[in-house]
XYZ file of C-alpha atoms in Angstrom:
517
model
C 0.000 0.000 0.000
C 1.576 3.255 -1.028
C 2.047 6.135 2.046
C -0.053 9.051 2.293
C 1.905 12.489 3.506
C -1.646 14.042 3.829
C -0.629 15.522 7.335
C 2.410 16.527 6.713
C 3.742 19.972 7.440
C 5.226 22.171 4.577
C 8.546 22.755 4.662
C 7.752 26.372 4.389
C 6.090 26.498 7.449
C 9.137 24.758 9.152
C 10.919 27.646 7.967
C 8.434 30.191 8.875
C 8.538 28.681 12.688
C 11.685 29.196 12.996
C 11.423 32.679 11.715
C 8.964 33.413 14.175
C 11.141 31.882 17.006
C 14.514 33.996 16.653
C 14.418 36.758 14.009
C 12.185 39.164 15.893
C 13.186 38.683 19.885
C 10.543 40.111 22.538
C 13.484 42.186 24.230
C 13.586 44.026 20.693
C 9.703 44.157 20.744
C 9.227 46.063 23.852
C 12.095 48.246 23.682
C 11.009 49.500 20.571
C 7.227 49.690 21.582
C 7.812 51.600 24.460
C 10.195 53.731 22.458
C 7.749 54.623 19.760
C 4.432 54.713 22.240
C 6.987 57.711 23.501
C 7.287 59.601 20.648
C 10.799 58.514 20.121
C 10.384 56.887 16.295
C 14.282 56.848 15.756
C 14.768 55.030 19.183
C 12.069 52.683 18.147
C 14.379 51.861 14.775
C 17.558 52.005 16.814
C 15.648 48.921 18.738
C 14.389 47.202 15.652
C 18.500 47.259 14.319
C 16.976 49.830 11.473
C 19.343 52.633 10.544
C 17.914 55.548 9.844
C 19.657 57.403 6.521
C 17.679 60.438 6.283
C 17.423 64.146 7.710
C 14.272 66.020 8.446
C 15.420 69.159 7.831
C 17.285 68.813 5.089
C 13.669 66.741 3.408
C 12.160 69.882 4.646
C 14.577 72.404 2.974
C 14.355 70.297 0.047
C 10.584 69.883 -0.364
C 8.612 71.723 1.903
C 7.202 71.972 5.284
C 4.112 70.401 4.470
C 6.145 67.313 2.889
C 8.246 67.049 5.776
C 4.859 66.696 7.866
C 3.560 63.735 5.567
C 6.846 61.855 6.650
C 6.964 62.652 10.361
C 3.662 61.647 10.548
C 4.679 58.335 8.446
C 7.727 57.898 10.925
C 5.854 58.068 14.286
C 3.459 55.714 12.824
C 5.937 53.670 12.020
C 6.577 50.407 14.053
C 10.218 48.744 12.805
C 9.436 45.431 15.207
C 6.330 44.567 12.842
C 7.920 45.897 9.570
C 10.788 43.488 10.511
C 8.212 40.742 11.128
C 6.995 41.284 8.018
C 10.072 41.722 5.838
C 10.222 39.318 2.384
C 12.561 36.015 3.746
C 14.748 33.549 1.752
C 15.256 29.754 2.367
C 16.397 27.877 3.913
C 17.471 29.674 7.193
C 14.807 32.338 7.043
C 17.267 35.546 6.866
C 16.067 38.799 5.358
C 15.405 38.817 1.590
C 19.329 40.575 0.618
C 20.179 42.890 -1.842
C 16.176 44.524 -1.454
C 14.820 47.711 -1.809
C 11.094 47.937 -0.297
C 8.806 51.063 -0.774
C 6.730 52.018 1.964
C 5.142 55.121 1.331
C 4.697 57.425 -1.943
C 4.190 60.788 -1.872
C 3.301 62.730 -4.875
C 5.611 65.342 -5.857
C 5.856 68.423 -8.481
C 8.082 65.739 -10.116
C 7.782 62.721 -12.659
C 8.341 60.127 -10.173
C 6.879 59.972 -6.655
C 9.348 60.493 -3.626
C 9.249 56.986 -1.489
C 9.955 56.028 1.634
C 11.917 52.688 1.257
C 13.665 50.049 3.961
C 17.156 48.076 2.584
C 18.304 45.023 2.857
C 22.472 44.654 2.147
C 23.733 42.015 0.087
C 24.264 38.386 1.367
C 27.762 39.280 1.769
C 27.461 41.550 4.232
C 23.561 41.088 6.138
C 25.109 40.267 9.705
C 23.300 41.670 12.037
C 20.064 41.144 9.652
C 20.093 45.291 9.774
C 18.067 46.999 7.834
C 18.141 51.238 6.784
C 15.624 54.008 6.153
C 15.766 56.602 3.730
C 13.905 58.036 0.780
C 14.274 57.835 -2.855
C 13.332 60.376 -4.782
C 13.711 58.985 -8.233
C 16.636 57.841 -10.347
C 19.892 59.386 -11.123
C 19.340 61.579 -7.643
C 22.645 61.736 -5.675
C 20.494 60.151 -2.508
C 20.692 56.352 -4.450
C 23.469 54.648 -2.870
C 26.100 53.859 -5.311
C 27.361 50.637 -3.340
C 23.796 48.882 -2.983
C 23.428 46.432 -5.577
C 19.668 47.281 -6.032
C 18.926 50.788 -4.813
C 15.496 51.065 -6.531
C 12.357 50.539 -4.996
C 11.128 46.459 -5.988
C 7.712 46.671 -7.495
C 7.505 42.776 -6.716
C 8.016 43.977 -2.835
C 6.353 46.557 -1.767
C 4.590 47.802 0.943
C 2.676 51.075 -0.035
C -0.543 49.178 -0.536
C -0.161 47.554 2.840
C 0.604 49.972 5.195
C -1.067 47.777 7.450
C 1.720 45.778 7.584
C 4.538 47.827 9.464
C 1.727 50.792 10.319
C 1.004 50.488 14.192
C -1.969 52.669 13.731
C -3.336 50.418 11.005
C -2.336 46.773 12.031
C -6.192 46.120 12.807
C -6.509 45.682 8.955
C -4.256 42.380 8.705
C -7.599 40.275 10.108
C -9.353 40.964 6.549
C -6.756 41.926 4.084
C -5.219 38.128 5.050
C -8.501 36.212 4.899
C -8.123 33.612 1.775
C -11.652 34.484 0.519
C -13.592 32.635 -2.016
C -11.196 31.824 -5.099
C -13.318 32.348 -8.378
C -14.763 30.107 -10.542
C -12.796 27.792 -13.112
C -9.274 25.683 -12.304
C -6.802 27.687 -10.633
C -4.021 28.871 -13.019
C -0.666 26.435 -13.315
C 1.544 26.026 -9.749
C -1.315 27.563 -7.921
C -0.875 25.968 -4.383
C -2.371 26.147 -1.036
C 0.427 29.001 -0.439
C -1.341 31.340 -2.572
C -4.020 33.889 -1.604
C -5.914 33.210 -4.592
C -9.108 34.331 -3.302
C -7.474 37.867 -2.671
C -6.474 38.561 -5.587
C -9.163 40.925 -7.299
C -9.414 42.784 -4.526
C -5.803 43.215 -4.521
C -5.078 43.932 -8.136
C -8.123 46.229 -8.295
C -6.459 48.633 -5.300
C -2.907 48.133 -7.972
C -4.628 49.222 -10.851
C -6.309 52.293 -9.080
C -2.777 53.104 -7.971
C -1.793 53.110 -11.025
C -4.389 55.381 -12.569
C -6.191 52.104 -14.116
C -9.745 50.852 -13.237
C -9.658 47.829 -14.872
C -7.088 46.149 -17.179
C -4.651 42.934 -17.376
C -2.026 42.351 -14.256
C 0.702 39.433 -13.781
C 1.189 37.524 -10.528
C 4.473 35.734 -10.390
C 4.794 32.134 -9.713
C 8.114 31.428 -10.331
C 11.597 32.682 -11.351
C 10.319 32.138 -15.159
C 6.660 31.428 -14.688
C 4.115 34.220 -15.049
C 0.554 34.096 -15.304
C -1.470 37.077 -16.776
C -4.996 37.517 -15.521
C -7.578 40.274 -16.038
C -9.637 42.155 -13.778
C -13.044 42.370 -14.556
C -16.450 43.327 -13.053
C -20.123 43.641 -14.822
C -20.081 47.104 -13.344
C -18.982 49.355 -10.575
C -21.270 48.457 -8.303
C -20.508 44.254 -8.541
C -17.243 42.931 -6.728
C -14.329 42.166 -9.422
C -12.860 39.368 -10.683
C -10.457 37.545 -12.606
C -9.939 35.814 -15.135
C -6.959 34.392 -17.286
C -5.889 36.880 -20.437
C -7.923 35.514 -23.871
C -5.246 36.753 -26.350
C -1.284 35.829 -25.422
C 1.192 39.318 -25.612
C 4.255 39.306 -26.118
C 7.203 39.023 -23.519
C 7.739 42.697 -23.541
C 4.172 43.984 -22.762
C 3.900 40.586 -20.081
C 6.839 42.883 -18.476
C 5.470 46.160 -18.764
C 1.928 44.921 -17.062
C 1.598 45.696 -13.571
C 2.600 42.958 -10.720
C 1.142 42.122 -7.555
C 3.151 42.279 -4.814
C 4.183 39.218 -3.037
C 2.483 40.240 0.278
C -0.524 40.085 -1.608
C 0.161 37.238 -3.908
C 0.399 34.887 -1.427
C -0.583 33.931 1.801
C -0.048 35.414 5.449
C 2.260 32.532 6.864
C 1.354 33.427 10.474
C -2.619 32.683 9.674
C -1.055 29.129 8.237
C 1.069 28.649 11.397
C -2.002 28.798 13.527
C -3.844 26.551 11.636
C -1.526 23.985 11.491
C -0.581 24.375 15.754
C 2.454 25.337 14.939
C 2.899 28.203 16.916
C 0.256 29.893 19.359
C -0.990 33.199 19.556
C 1.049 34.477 22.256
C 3.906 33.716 20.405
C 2.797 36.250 17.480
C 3.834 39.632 17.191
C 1.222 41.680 19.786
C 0.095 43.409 17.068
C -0.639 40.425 15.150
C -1.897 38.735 17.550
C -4.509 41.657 18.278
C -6.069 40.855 14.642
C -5.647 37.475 14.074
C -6.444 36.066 17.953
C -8.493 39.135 19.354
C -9.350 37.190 22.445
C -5.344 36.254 22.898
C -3.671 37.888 25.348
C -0.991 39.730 23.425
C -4.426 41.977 22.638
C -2.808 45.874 21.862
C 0.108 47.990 21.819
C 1.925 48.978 25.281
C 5.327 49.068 27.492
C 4.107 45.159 28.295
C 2.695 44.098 25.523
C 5.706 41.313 24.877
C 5.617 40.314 28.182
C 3.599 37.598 27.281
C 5.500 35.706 24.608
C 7.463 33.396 27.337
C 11.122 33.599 27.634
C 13.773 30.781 27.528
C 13.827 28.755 30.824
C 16.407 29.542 32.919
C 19.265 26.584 33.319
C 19.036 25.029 36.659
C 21.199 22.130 37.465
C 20.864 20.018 34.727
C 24.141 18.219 34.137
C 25.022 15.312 35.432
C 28.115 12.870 34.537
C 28.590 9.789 35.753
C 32.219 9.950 37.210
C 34.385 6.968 39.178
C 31.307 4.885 40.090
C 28.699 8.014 41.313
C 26.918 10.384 39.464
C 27.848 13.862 39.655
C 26.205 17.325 39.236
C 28.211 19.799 36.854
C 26.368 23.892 37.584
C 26.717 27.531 37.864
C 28.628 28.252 40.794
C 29.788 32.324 40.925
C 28.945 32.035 37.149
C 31.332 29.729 36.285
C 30.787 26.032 35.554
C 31.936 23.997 37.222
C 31.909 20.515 39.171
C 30.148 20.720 42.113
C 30.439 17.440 43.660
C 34.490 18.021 43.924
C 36.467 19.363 46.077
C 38.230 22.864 44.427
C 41.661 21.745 45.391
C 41.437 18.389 44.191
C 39.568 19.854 40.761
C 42.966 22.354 40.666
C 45.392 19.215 40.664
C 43.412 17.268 38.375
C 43.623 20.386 36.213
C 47.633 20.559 36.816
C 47.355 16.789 35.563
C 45.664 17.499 32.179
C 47.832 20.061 31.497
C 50.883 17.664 31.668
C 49.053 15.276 29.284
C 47.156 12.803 32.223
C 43.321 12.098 31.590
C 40.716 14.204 33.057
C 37.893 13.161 34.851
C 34.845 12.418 33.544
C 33.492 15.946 35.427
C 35.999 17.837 33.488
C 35.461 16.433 30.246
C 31.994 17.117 30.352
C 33.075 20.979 31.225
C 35.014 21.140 28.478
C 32.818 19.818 26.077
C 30.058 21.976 26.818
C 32.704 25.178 26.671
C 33.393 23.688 23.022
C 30.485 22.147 22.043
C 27.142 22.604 23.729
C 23.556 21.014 23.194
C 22.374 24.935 22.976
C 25.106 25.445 19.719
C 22.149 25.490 17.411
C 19.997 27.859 18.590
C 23.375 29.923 19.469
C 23.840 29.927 15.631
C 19.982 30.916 14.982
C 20.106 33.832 17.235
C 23.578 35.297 15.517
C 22.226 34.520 12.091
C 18.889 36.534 12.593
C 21.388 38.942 14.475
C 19.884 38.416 17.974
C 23.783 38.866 19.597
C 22.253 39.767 23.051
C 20.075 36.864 22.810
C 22.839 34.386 21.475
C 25.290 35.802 24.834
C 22.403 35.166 27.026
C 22.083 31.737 25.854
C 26.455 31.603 26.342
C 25.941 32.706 30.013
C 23.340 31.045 31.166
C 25.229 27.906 30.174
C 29.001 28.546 30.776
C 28.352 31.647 33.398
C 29.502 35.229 32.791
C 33.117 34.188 34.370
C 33.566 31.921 31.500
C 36.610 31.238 28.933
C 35.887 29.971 25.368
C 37.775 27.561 24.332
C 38.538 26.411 20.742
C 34.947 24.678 19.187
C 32.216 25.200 17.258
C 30.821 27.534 19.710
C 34.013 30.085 19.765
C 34.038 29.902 15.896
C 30.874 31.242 15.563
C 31.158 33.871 17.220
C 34.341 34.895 16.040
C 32.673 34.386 12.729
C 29.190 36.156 13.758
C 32.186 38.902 14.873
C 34.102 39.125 11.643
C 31.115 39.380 9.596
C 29.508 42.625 11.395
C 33.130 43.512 10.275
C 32.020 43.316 6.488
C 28.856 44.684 7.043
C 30.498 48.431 8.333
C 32.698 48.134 5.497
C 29.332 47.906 3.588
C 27.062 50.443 5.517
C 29.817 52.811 5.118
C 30.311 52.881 1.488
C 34.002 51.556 1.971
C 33.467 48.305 0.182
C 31.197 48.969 -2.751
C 31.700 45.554 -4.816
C 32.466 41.758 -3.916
C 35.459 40.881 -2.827
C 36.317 38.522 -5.297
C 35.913 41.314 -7.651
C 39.415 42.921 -6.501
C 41.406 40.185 -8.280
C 40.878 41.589 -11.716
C 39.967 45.083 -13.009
C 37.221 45.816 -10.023
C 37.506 49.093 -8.456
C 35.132 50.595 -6.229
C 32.302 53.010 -6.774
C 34.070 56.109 -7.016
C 36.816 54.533 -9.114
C 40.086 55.621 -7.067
C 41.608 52.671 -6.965
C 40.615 50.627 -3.792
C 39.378 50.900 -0.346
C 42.703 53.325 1.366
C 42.771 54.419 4.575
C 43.341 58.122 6.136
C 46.404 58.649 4.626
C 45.444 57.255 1.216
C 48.460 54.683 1.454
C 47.053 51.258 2.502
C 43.470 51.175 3.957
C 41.436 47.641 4.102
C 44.563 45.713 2.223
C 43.929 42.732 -0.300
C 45.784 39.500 0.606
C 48.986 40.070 -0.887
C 48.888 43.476 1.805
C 50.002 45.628 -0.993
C 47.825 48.452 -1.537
C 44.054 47.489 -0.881
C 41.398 46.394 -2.685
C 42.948 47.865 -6.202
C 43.048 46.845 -9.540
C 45.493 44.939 -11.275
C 47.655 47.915 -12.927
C 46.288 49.689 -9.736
C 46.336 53.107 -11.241
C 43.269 54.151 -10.197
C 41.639 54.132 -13.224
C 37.731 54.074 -13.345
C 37.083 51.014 -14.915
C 33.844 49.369 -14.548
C 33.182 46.044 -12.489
C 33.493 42.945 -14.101
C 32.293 39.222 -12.843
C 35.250 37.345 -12.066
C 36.256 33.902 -13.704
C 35.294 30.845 -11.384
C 38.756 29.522 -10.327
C 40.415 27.960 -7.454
C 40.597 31.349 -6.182
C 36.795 32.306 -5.787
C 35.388 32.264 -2.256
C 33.364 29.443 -1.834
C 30.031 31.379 -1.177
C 30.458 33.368 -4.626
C 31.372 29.766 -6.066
C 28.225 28.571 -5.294
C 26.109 31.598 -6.216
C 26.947 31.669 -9.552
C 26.988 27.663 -10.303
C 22.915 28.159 -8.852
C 20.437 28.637 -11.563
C 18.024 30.722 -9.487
C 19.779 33.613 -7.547
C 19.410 35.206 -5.218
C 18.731 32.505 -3.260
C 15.019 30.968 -3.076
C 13.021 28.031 -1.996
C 11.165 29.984 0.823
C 7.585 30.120 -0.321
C 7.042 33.660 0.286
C 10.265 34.342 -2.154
C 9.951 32.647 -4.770
C-alpha cells in the first residue's frame, strides 16, 4: 500500500517557525514599543537594528514643510518590530530577503516620479546583524541612491505602499481581513497555484494596484516562479458588482507581459502566520502583539503597550541540569559564581586534576563534560539561529546562562561562531559605510570601487582595508586608479566558496522559501 503524507507539514512552514522563534526577539519588541508609544520613532528603529539614513530638515529644505509633515507623521506611525516581522525572507534559514529595496510610502511630488519612503536590505555578503536602513528615494539618477547597494530602486515585486497595514502600528487592525483567503473564483486555478497562494485575494488586490496606477480595470501578472508568469484580467459587470479575474484571452508578447503591472508578493500569497495557527504550529502568544490583536483578538498579546511582549514566554532559565557519571557516582556539573563547574568536587582536588591534564594525564569524567560543553554545547544550534537573525544579546544570554559570565571559550564550534558572527559585522560596516562597494572577489581583476580611485585606502590614502597580498588594498590589477567598470570574475580555485556557489545556482538570489519565490 503506497504512504499518504496528507498531514504533513510544509517545509515552508518549518521555515516560517523558525522565523517566528529567533528573528524578531521580545526584548527588541518592547524596547522598541515603548520607544515609539513615547514619541521617540528613531529610538524605536535604533531597537528594531533599522538605521535611519535620512534628515528632516534637510527633506524639509528640500521639499517643503508640508512634505516634511507627511513623513513625520509616516515615521511616528511607524513600528520597525512589525515591519521586521513582516520583511520578504529567503530559504532555507529564514534571513532577510538581501540585496532589497522595499517602498513604503509614496508621496506625490511636483516631479515625474513619486518620492518613497523605502527600507534596505544589504547584500548576502554583508547582512550580519540582519540590519536593515531608512531613507527616501526620490527617483533615479538623484545623488540620494546609494552607489554601493546592488539594487537601490524601490522592488515593485516587494512593496509595501498598498499595505501599510503591515509595518503601520496605527493600522495593524486591517491584517484580520486583508489576510482572509476568501472565495477563489470560478474555473481551475491557473498552473503552480498551491495552497500558499491567496488566490481568493487577488481581485481585490489587483483592483487597489490598478487604481494606484491610474487604471480601473485592465490585465495584471502575478508571479509564480523565477520564469513562470501568469497574466490575468480584472473584470467586473459594473462598478457596483465585486471584481474578478480571469486568465488573459489573447497571449502578448514578452515585452508587454513585463510592462503589465505585478502584484506584490504580500498580496500574492498567503499570510504565513494565519497558516502557522492553523496547522498548531505556533500559538498566539507567540505572534507579534500586534498580530496577535487581529488574528487572535481574544489572545492575550491583545494591543500595543510598554508590556505588551511580556507575554510571549522567555527561555527557561538553566538550573542544574548536568550530570556525569564519574568513578562509580553520578555527579552534578552547575553555575557556581557564574562559572561552571563541578560541584560534587572538592576545588583543590579539581585544581590538581587540572595541573594533571595540562601535563598530558586524563581528566575526569566531570571535566570532560566541562570542556565539552565550553566547546560544544547542546544549545550550539539555537546559538547559531540567534547570531544569524542577528539576535547577539540573545545568542550571549544563551552563552551565560550555560558557561556563566566568568567563563573562557575555548577552541569549538561555539568560539568559531562567534568569532565568525564577529568578523562578519566587520564586512557589514565596510558595507554600511560605502568603503566596500563591490564583492570581494571582484578585486582580483579590473574591479575598483564606486568612485573609481583605486581601492578601499585608509586616512592617509596609502594602505586602507589591504587585499591579501597586503600591498595596496582592494585595487586593480595595474592599480592606477583608473575608473574602470566592475566585471564578474572567472570561477577559479581562487573564488570564495560562497560566490562559487552563487553563480553555479540557476536561481539567484537565493530561493526556496515560499514567500520568495
Amino acid at each position: 500500500m503506497a504512504h499518504h503524507f496528507a498531514n504533513e507539514i510544509p517545509a515552508h512552514l518549518l521555515i516560517w517557525q523558525r522565523v517566528r522563534e529567533y528573528a524578531v526577539p521580545s526584548s527588541m519588541i518592547e524596547t522598541a514599543t515603548v520607544r515609539r508609544a513615547a514619541g521617540d520613532w528613531a529610538g524605536a528603529c535604533a531597537a528594531a537594528r533599522v538605521d535611519v539614513a535620512l534628515d528632516l530638515r534637510a527633506v524639509r529644505d528640500r521639499h517643503g514643510t508640508d512634505f516634511a509633515h507627511l513623513l513625520r507623521t509616516d515615521l511616528r506611525r511607524l513600528a520597525p518590530d512589525l515591519l521586521r516581522w513582516h520583511m520578504p525572507r529567503t530559504a532555507p534559514d529564514g534571513r532577510l530577503r538581501p540585496g532589497l529595496t522595499l517602498s513604503l510610502a509614496r508621496y506625490p511630488n511636483s516631479g515625474a516620479t513619486p518620492v518613497q519612503l523605502v527600507v534596505r536590505t544589504p547584500p548576502a555578503r554583508a547582512d550580519a546583524g540582519q540590519r536593515m536602513s531608512l531613507s527616501l528615494w526620490e527617483g533615479p539618477g538623484t545623488g540620494d541612491v546609494p552607489a554601493h547597494h546592488p539594487h537601490p530602486h524601490p522592488d515593485r515585486r516587494f512593496r509595501l505602499d498598498l499595505h501599510r497595514h503591515l509595518w503601520d502600528a496605527t493600522r495593524s487592525g486591517e491584517l484580520a481581513h486583508r489576510s482572509l483567503p476568501g472565495a477563489a473564483p470560478p474555473g481551475p486555478p491557473p498552473d503552480m497555484v498551491k495552497s500558499a497562494w491567496a488566490q481568493g485575494r487577488w481581485a481585490a488586490e489587483a483592483e487597489l494596484l490598478l487604481r494606484a496606477d491610474g487604471r480601473p480595470r485592465g490585465a495584471f501578472t502575478v508571479r509564480l516562479a523565477a520564469r513562470n508568469r501568469v497574466v490575468l484580467e480584472l473584470v467586473a459587470p459594473d462598478d457596483s458588482h465585486a471584481p474578478t479575474f480571469r486568465p488573459l484571452r489573447e497571449a502578448l508578447p514578452a515585452q508587454e507581459v513585463a510592462a503589465l503591472p505585478l502584484l506584490p508578493e504580500a498580496a500574492a500569497r498567503a499570510l504565513p502566520d494565519r497558516e502557522l495557527l492553523r496547522a498548531g504550529l505556533i500559538t498566539a502568544e507567540r505572534l507579534h502583539p500586534l498580530v496577535a490583536a487581529a488574528l487572535a483578538p481574544s489572545g492575550t498579546g491583545t494591543g500595543p503597550g510598554p508590556g505588551v511582549a511580556a507575554s510571549r514566554p522567555r527561555p527557561p532559565e538553566p538550573d542544574d541540569p548536568h550530570r556525569v557519571e564519574c568513578r562509580g557516582e553520578v555527579h552534578r556539573i552547575a553555575l557556581r559564581d557564574q562559572v561552571l563547574t563541578a560541584v560534587d568536587h572538592d576545588p583543590a582536588q579539581l585544581r590538581r586534576e587540572e595541573l594533571l591534564v595540562a601535563l598530558g594525564g586524563p581528566a575526569l569524567p566531570c571535566l570532560r563534560a566541562i570542556d565539552a560543553v565550553h566547546r560544544d554545547p547542546e544549545a550550539l544550534p539555537a546559538v547559531r539561529e540567534r547570531l544569524g537573525h542577528g539576535d547577539v544579546a540573545g545568542a550571549l544570554d544563551v552563552v551565560e546562562g550555560l558557561l556563566g559570565r566568568a567563563a573562557v571559550l575555548r577552541d569549538g564550534p561555539l568560539r568559531d561562531a562567534l568569532e565568525s558572527a564577529a568578523a562578519r559585522r566587520v564586512d557589514h560596516g565596510l558595507f554600511s559605510s560605502g568603503l566596500v562597494a563591490v564583492h570581494p572577489a571582484a578585486g582580483t581583476g579590473r574591479g575598483l570601487n564606486a568612485s573609481g580611485t583605486g581601492g578601499v585606502l585608509g586616512a592617509s590614502g596609502t594602505g586602507g582595508v589591504l587585499g591579501a597580498s597586503g600591498t595596496g588594498g582592494v585595487l586593480g590589477a595595474s592599480g592606477t586608479g583608473r575608473a574602470e567598470r566592475p566585471f564578474r570574475p572567472r570561477l577559479d580555485r581562487h573564488t570564495p566558496l560562497a560566490l562559487r556557489h552563487k553563480r553555479d545556482s540557476r536561481a539567484r538570489p537565493r530561493t526556496g522559501l515560499t514567500v520568495s519565490r
